[in-house]
């Protein structure tokens, strides 16, 4: 049950991406600010407090990337990116798109015709009692 819930959460990570990124940025900013305030109370200068807070967090952008990797389904995200790219390229080159679609249509049609003939002649028994 736990794994199913984890997969559903990761699948949900594909939707509302901008909102989740904004929430993550706000949370990282608040954590950074808390660490800076702790360092200022410890007697550090403002510049040094910020630097130490960034070191303690291990890099804000790196942490965001790690979270994004864990949040979604990388395989599915890559597949969707590839489909979007393919659609853009097909729309960009309508001549190539027409030739590709025509070639696929002829190939599928020929395959269907040949299978129908082979099925009717070779695979199905003849409609006689003793052929």
Short mmCIF file of N, CA and C in Angstrom, two decimals:
data_model
loop_
_atom_site.label_atom_id
_atom_site.label_comp_id
_atom_site.label_asym_id
_atom_site.label_seq_id
_atom_site.Cartn_x
_atom_site.Cartn_y
_atom_site.Cartn_z
N UNK A 1 0.83 -1.19 0.00
CA UNK A 1 0.00 0.00 0.00
C UNK A 1 0.87 1.25 0.00
N UNK A 2 1.98 1.16 0.71
CA UNK A 2 2.88 2.29 0.80
C UNK A 2 3.50 2.63 -0.55
N UNK A 3 3.87 1.57 -1.28
CA UNK A 3 4.47 1.78 -2.61
C UNK A 3 3.46 2.39 -3.57
N UNK A 4 2.23 1.94 -3.51
CA UNK A 4 1.19 2.48 -4.38
C UNK A 4 0.99 3.97 -4.09
N UNK A 5 0.95 4.31 -2.82
CA UNK A 5 0.79 5.71 -2.43
C UNK A 5 1.98 6.54 -2.92
N UNK A 6 3.19 5.98 -2.84
CA UNK A 6 4.38 6.68 -3.31
C UNK A 6 4.33 6.89 -4.83
N UNK A 7 3.90 5.86 -5.56
CA UNK A 7 3.79 5.99 -7.01
C UNK A 7 2.72 7.01 -7.40
N UNK A 8 1.61 7.01 -6.69
CA UNK A 8 0.57 7.98 -6.99
C UNK A 8 1.04 9.40 -6.69
N UNK A 9 1.80 9.56 -5.62
CA UNK A 9 2.35 10.88 -5.30
C UNK A 9 3.33 11.33 -6.38
N UNK A 10 4.14 10.40 -6.86
CA UNK A 10 5.08 10.76 -7.93
C UNK A 10 4.35 11.08 -9.22
N UNK A 11 3.29 10.34 -9.50
CA UNK A 11 2.50 10.62 -10.69
C UNK A 11 1.83 11.98 -10.58
N UNK A 12 1.37 12.32 -9.37
CA UNK A 12 0.79 13.64 -9.15
C UNK A 12 1.81 14.75 -9.30
N UNK A 13 3.10 14.42 -9.17
CA UNK A 13 4.16 15.41 -9.34
C UNK A 13 4.27 15.92 -10.77
N UNK A 14 3.66 15.21 -11.71
CA UNK A 14 3.69 15.66 -13.10
C UNK A 14 2.76 16.85 -13.33
N UNK A 15 1.78 17.01 -12.47
CA UNK A 15 0.79 18.07 -12.64
C UNK A 15 1.09 19.22 -11.69
N UNK A 16 0.67 20.39 -12.04
CA UNK A 16 0.85 21.60 -11.23
C UNK A 16 2.32 21.83 -10.90
N UNK A 17 3.17 21.65 -11.88
CA UNK A 17 4.61 21.75 -11.69
C UNK A 17 5.04 23.16 -11.26
N UNK A 18 4.48 24.19 -11.89
CA UNK A 18 4.89 25.56 -11.56
C UNK A 18 4.53 25.91 -10.12
N UNK A 19 3.35 25.48 -9.70
CA UNK A 19 2.93 25.76 -8.33
C UNK A 19 3.83 25.05 -7.34
N UNK A 20 4.19 23.80 -7.62
CA UNK A 20 5.07 23.05 -6.73
C UNK A 20 6.47 23.67 -6.70
N UNK A 21 6.93 24.17 -7.85
CA UNK A 21 8.24 24.82 -7.88
C UNK A 21 8.23 26.11 -7.06
N UNK A 22 7.13 26.86 -7.15
CA UNK A 22 7.03 28.09 -6.34
C UNK A 22 7.01 27.76 -4.85
N UNK A 23 6.27 26.72 -4.48
CA UNK A 23 6.22 26.32 -3.07
C UNK A 23 7.60 25.86 -2.58
N UNK A 24 8.31 25.12 -3.42
CA UNK A 24 9.65 24.66 -3.06
C UNK A 24 10.60 25.84 -2.90
N UNK A 25 10.52 26.81 -3.82
CA UNK A 25 11.39 27.99 -3.73
C UNK A 25 11.10 28.78 -2.46
N UNK A 26 9.83 28.92 -2.13
CA UNK A 26 9.47 29.64 -0.90
C UNK A 26 9.96 28.90 0.34
N UNK A 27 9.85 27.59 0.34
CA UNK A 27 10.30 26.81 1.48
C UNK A 27 11.82 26.88 1.63
N UNK A 28 12.52 26.78 0.50
CA UNK A 28 13.99 26.87 0.56
C UNK A 28 14.43 28.25 1.04
N UNK A 29 13.72 29.28 0.59
CA UNK A 29 14.04 30.65 1.02
C UNK A 29 13.83 30.81 2.52
N UNK A 30 12.74 30.23 3.03
CA UNK A 30 12.47 30.35 4.46
C UNK A 30 13.52 29.58 5.29
N UNK A 31 13.94 28.42 4.80
CA UNK A 31 14.98 27.66 5.51
C UNK A 31 16.30 28.43 5.50
N UNK A 32 16.62 29.02 4.36
CA UNK A 32 17.84 29.82 4.27
C UNK A 32 17.78 30.99 5.23
N UNK A 33 16.64 31.66 5.28
CA UNK A 33 16.48 32.80 6.18
C UNK A 33 16.60 32.38 7.65
N UNK A 34 16.04 31.22 8.00
CA UNK A 34 16.15 30.73 9.38
C UNK A 34 17.61 30.46 9.76
N UNK A 35 18.37 29.86 8.83
CA UNK A 35 19.77 29.59 9.10
C UNK A 35 20.56 30.89 9.21
N UNK A 36 20.24 31.87 8.37
CA UNK A 36 20.93 33.16 8.45
C UNK A 36 20.65 33.82 9.80
N UNK A 37 19.40 33.79 10.23
CA UNK A 37 19.06 34.38 11.53
C UNK A 37 19.77 33.67 12.68
N UNK A 38 19.87 32.35 12.61
CA UNK A 38 20.60 31.61 13.64
C UNK A 38 22.07 32.03 13.67
N UNK A 39 22.66 32.19 12.49
CA UNK A 39 24.06 32.58 12.42
C UNK A 39 24.26 34.02 12.90
N UNK A 40 23.30 34.89 12.62
CA UNK A 40 23.41 36.27 13.11
C UNK A 40 23.33 36.31 14.63
N UNK A 41 22.47 35.49 15.20
CA UNK A 41 22.37 35.42 16.67
C UNK A 41 23.64 34.86 17.29
N UNK A 42 24.35 34.03 16.50
CA UNK A 42 25.61 33.45 16.99
C UNK A 42 26.75 34.46 16.92
N UNK A 43 26.49 35.64 16.34
CA UNK A 43 27.50 36.70 16.33
C UNK A 43 28.25 36.85 15.02
N UNK A 44 27.79 36.24 13.94
CA UNK A 44 28.47 36.37 12.65
C UNK A 44 28.01 37.66 11.96
N UNK A 45 28.82 38.12 11.02
CA UNK A 45 28.41 39.27 10.21
C UNK A 45 27.35 38.79 9.21
N UNK A 46 26.64 39.75 8.61
CA UNK A 46 25.55 39.39 7.69
C UNK A 46 26.07 38.58 6.51
N UNK A 47 27.20 39.01 5.94
CA UNK A 47 27.79 38.32 4.79
C UNK A 47 28.22 36.90 5.17
N UNK A 48 28.89 36.79 6.29
CA UNK A 48 29.38 35.49 6.74
C UNK A 48 28.22 34.58 7.14
N UNK A 49 27.18 35.15 7.74
CA UNK A 49 26.01 34.36 8.15
C UNK A 49 25.33 33.76 6.93
N UNK A 50 25.18 34.56 5.86
CA UNK A 50 24.57 34.06 4.63
C UNK A 50 25.42 32.97 4.00
N UNK A 51 26.71 33.19 3.95
CA UNK A 51 27.62 32.21 3.35
C UNK A 51 27.57 30.89 4.11
N UNK A 52 27.62 30.93 5.42
CA UNK A 52 27.57 29.72 6.23
C UNK A 52 26.22 29.00 6.09
N UNK A 53 25.14 29.79 5.97
CA UNK A 53 23.82 29.18 5.79
C UNK A 53 23.75 28.44 4.45
N UNK A 54 24.31 29.04 3.39
CA UNK A 54 24.32 28.39 2.08
C UNK A 54 25.17 27.12 2.12
N UNK A 55 26.28 27.17 2.83
CA UNK A 55 27.13 25.98 2.95
C UNK A 55 26.39 24.88 3.71
N UNK A 56 25.69 25.27 4.77
CA UNK A 56 24.97 24.29 5.59
C UNK A 56 23.84 23.61 4.80
N UNK A 57 23.16 24.38 3.95
CA UNK A 57 22.08 23.81 3.13
C UNK A 57 22.63 22.96 1.99
N UNK A 58 23.88 23.13 1.63
CA UNK A 58 24.47 22.30 0.58
C UNK A 58 24.14 22.79 -0.81
N UNK A 59 23.83 24.04 -0.98
CA UNK A 59 23.51 24.58 -2.30
C UNK A 59 22.02 24.52 -2.55
N UNK A 60 21.43 25.67 -2.72
CA UNK A 60 19.97 25.75 -2.88
C UNK A 60 19.52 25.10 -4.18
N UNK A 61 20.19 25.43 -5.27
CA UNK A 61 19.79 24.88 -6.58
C UNK A 61 20.00 23.37 -6.64
N UNK A 62 21.07 22.90 -6.03
CA UNK A 62 21.33 21.47 -6.01
C UNK A 62 20.25 20.73 -5.22
N UNK A 63 19.83 21.33 -4.12
CA UNK A 63 18.76 20.73 -3.32
C UNK A 63 17.45 20.71 -4.10
N UNK A 64 17.18 21.79 -4.82
CA UNK A 64 15.96 21.84 -5.64
C UNK A 64 15.98 20.75 -6.71
N UNK A 65 17.12 20.56 -7.36
CA UNK A 65 17.23 19.53 -8.40
C UNK A 65 17.02 18.13 -7.81
N UNK A 66 17.60 17.88 -6.64
CA UNK A 66 17.40 16.57 -5.99
C UNK A 66 15.93 16.34 -5.68
N UNK A 67 15.26 17.38 -5.20
CA UNK A 67 13.84 17.24 -4.88
C UNK A 67 13.02 16.98 -6.14
N UNK A 68 13.34 17.69 -7.23
CA UNK A 68 12.60 17.49 -8.49
C UNK A 68 12.80 16.08 -9.03
N UNK A 69 13.99 15.55 -8.86
CA UNK A 69 14.24 14.19 -9.33
C UNK A 69 13.43 13.17 -8.56
N UNK A 70 13.27 13.39 -7.28
CA UNK A 70 12.52 12.44 -6.44
C UNK A 70 11.02 12.63 -6.55
N UNK A 71 10.60 13.82 -6.95
CA UNK A 71 9.17 14.15 -6.95
C UNK A 71 8.44 13.45 -8.08
N UNK A 72 9.01 13.41 -9.26
CA UNK A 72 8.28 12.91 -10.41
C UNK A 72 8.72 11.52 -10.85
N UNK A 73 8.33 11.18 -12.05
CA UNK A 73 8.73 9.92 -12.67
C UNK A 73 9.64 10.27 -13.84
N UNK A 74 10.95 10.18 -13.68
CA UNK A 74 11.88 10.64 -14.72
C UNK A 74 11.63 9.99 -16.08
N UNK A 75 11.34 8.69 -16.10
CA UNK A 75 11.11 8.02 -17.37
C UNK A 75 9.90 8.62 -18.09
N UNK A 76 8.82 8.83 -17.36
CA UNK A 76 7.61 9.37 -17.96
C UNK A 76 7.80 10.82 -18.39
N UNK A 77 8.52 11.60 -17.58
CA UNK A 77 8.79 12.99 -17.93
C UNK A 77 9.63 13.07 -19.20
N UNK A 78 10.64 12.22 -19.31
CA UNK A 78 11.48 12.20 -20.51
C UNK A 78 10.67 11.78 -21.73
N UNK A 79 9.81 10.81 -21.56
CA UNK A 79 8.96 10.35 -22.66
C UNK A 79 8.03 11.48 -23.13
N UNK A 80 7.44 12.20 -22.19
CA UNK A 80 6.56 13.32 -22.56
C UNK A 80 7.34 14.43 -23.26
N UNK A 81 8.56 14.70 -22.79
CA UNK A 81 9.39 15.71 -23.46
C UNK A 81 9.70 15.28 -24.89
N UNK A 82 10.00 14.00 -25.08
CA UNK A 82 10.30 13.50 -26.42
C UNK A 82 9.09 13.61 -27.34
N UNK A 83 7.89 13.31 -26.82
CA UNK A 83 6.68 13.44 -27.63
C UNK A 83 6.41 14.89 -28.01
N UNK A 84 6.61 15.80 -27.05
CA UNK A 84 6.42 17.22 -27.37
C UNK A 84 7.40 17.69 -28.43
N UNK A 85 8.66 17.25 -28.30
CA UNK A 85 9.67 17.62 -29.28
C UNK A 85 9.31 17.06 -30.66
N UNK A 86 8.89 15.80 -30.71
CA UNK A 86 8.51 15.18 -31.98
C UNK A 86 7.34 15.92 -32.62
N UNK A 87 6.35 16.30 -31.82
CA UNK A 87 5.20 17.04 -32.35
C UNK A 87 5.64 18.39 -32.91
N UNK A 88 6.53 19.07 -32.20
CA UNK A 88 7.01 20.36 -32.70
C UNK A 88 7.75 20.21 -34.02
N UNK A 89 8.59 19.18 -34.12
CA UNK A 89 9.35 18.96 -35.35
C UNK A 89 8.43 18.57 -36.51
N UNK A 90 7.41 17.76 -36.22
CA UNK A 90 6.48 17.38 -37.29
C UNK A 90 5.67 18.59 -37.76
N UNK A 91 5.30 19.46 -36.84
CA UNK A 91 4.57 20.67 -37.24
C UNK A 91 5.46 21.66 -37.98
N UNK A 92 6.74 21.63 -37.67
CA UNK A 92 7.69 22.54 -38.30
C UNK A 92 7.96 22.13 -39.75
N UNK A 93 7.92 20.82 -40.05
CA UNK A 93 8.21 20.29 -41.38
C UNK A 93 6.99 19.56 -41.94
N UNK A 94 6.01 20.27 -42.48
CA UNK A 94 4.79 19.60 -42.94
C UNK A 94 5.01 18.65 -44.12
N UNK A 95 5.99 18.93 -44.98
CA UNK A 95 6.28 18.03 -46.11
C UNK A 95 6.77 16.68 -45.63
N UNK A 96 7.71 16.69 -44.71
CA UNK A 96 8.21 15.45 -44.14
C UNK A 96 7.10 14.70 -43.42
N UNK A 97 6.26 15.45 -42.70
CA UNK A 97 5.16 14.84 -41.97
C UNK A 97 4.21 14.11 -42.93
N UNK A 98 3.90 14.75 -44.05
CA UNK A 98 3.00 14.14 -45.02
C UNK A 98 3.61 12.86 -45.60
N UNK A 99 4.89 12.90 -45.94
CA UNK A 99 5.56 11.71 -46.50
C UNK A 99 5.59 10.59 -45.45
N UNK A 100 5.89 10.93 -44.20
CA UNK A 100 5.97 9.92 -43.14
C UNK A 100 4.61 9.28 -42.90
N UNK A 101 3.56 10.09 -42.84
CA UNK A 101 2.21 9.56 -42.61
C UNK A 101 1.76 8.69 -43.79
N UNK A 102 2.05 9.14 -45.01
CA UNK A 102 1.69 8.36 -46.20
C UNK A 102 2.42 7.02 -46.22
N UNK A 103 3.71 7.04 -45.88
CA UNK A 103 4.49 5.80 -45.84
C UNK A 103 3.93 4.83 -44.80
N UNK A 104 3.63 5.34 -43.62
CA UNK A 104 3.04 4.49 -42.58
C UNK A 104 1.69 3.93 -43.02
N UNK A 105 0.86 4.76 -43.63
CA UNK A 105 -0.46 4.31 -44.07
C UNK A 105 -0.33 3.20 -45.12
N UNK A 106 0.56 3.38 -46.09
CA UNK A 106 0.76 2.35 -47.10
C UNK A 106 1.32 1.06 -46.49
N UNK A 107 2.25 1.18 -45.58
CA UNK A 107 2.83 0.00 -44.94
C UNK A 107 1.81 -0.76 -44.13
N UNK A 108 1.02 -0.05 -43.34
CA UNK A 108 -0.01 -0.71 -42.53
C UNK A 108 -1.08 -1.34 -43.41
N UNK A 109 -1.47 -0.62 -44.46
CA UNK A 109 -2.49 -1.16 -45.38
C UNK A 109 -1.99 -2.41 -46.09
N UNK A 110 -0.74 -2.39 -46.58
CA UNK A 110 -0.19 -3.56 -47.27
C UNK A 110 -0.07 -4.74 -46.31
N UNK A 111 0.37 -4.48 -45.10
CA UNK A 111 0.50 -5.54 -44.11
C UNK A 111 -0.86 -6.17 -43.81
N UNK A 112 -1.88 -5.36 -43.67
CA UNK A 112 -3.23 -5.86 -43.41
C UNK A 112 -3.74 -6.70 -44.57
N UNK A 113 -3.50 -6.23 -45.80
CA UNK A 113 -3.97 -6.96 -46.98
C UNK A 113 -3.28 -8.32 -47.09
N UNK A 114 -1.97 -8.34 -46.91
CA UNK A 114 -1.23 -9.61 -47.02
C UNK A 114 -1.67 -10.58 -45.93
N UNK A 115 -1.85 -10.09 -44.70
CA UNK A 115 -2.29 -10.99 -43.63
C UNK A 115 -3.69 -11.52 -43.91
N UNK A 116 -4.55 -10.70 -44.45
CA UNK A 116 -5.91 -11.17 -44.76
C UNK A 116 -5.87 -12.28 -45.80
N UNK A 117 -5.02 -12.13 -46.80
CA UNK A 117 -4.91 -13.17 -47.83
C UNK A 117 -4.32 -14.45 -47.24
N UNK A 118 -3.24 -14.31 -46.48
CA UNK A 118 -2.60 -15.49 -45.89
C UNK A 118 -3.55 -16.17 -44.92
N UNK A 119 -4.28 -15.39 -44.15
CA UNK A 119 -5.24 -15.96 -43.20
C UNK A 119 -6.34 -16.72 -43.93
N UNK A 120 -6.86 -16.13 -44.97
CA UNK A 120 -7.96 -16.78 -45.70
C UNK A 120 -7.52 -17.99 -46.48
N UNK A 121 -6.31 -17.98 -47.04
CA UNK A 121 -5.87 -19.07 -47.91
C UNK A 121 -5.13 -20.17 -47.14
N UNK A 122 -4.22 -19.79 -46.25
CA UNK A 122 -3.36 -20.78 -45.62
C UNK A 122 -3.78 -21.18 -44.21
N UNK A 123 -4.28 -20.26 -43.43
CA UNK A 123 -4.52 -20.55 -42.02
C UNK A 123 -5.90 -21.10 -41.72
N UNK A 124 -6.90 -20.62 -42.40
CA UNK A 124 -8.26 -21.10 -42.16
C UNK A 124 -8.50 -22.41 -42.93
N UNK A 125 -9.17 -23.38 -42.33
CA UNK A 125 -9.45 -24.62 -43.06
C UNK A 125 -10.46 -24.35 -44.18
N UNK A 126 -10.36 -25.16 -45.21
CA UNK A 126 -11.30 -25.00 -46.32
C UNK A 126 -12.69 -25.44 -45.90
N UNK A 127 -13.72 -24.83 -46.46
CA UNK A 127 -15.09 -25.14 -46.01
C UNK A 127 -15.68 -26.41 -46.62
N UNK A 128 -14.83 -27.45 -46.77
CA UNK A 128 -15.29 -28.72 -47.31
C UNK A 128 -15.10 -29.80 -46.26
N UNK A 129 -15.89 -30.86 -46.31
CA UNK A 129 -15.75 -31.91 -45.31
C UNK A 129 -14.39 -32.61 -45.35
N UNK A 130 -13.84 -32.89 -46.52
CA UNK A 130 -12.51 -33.55 -46.64
C UNK A 130 -11.72 -32.80 -47.71
N UNK A 131 -11.08 -31.74 -47.37
CA UNK A 131 -10.38 -30.97 -48.43
C UNK A 131 -9.25 -31.73 -49.02
#
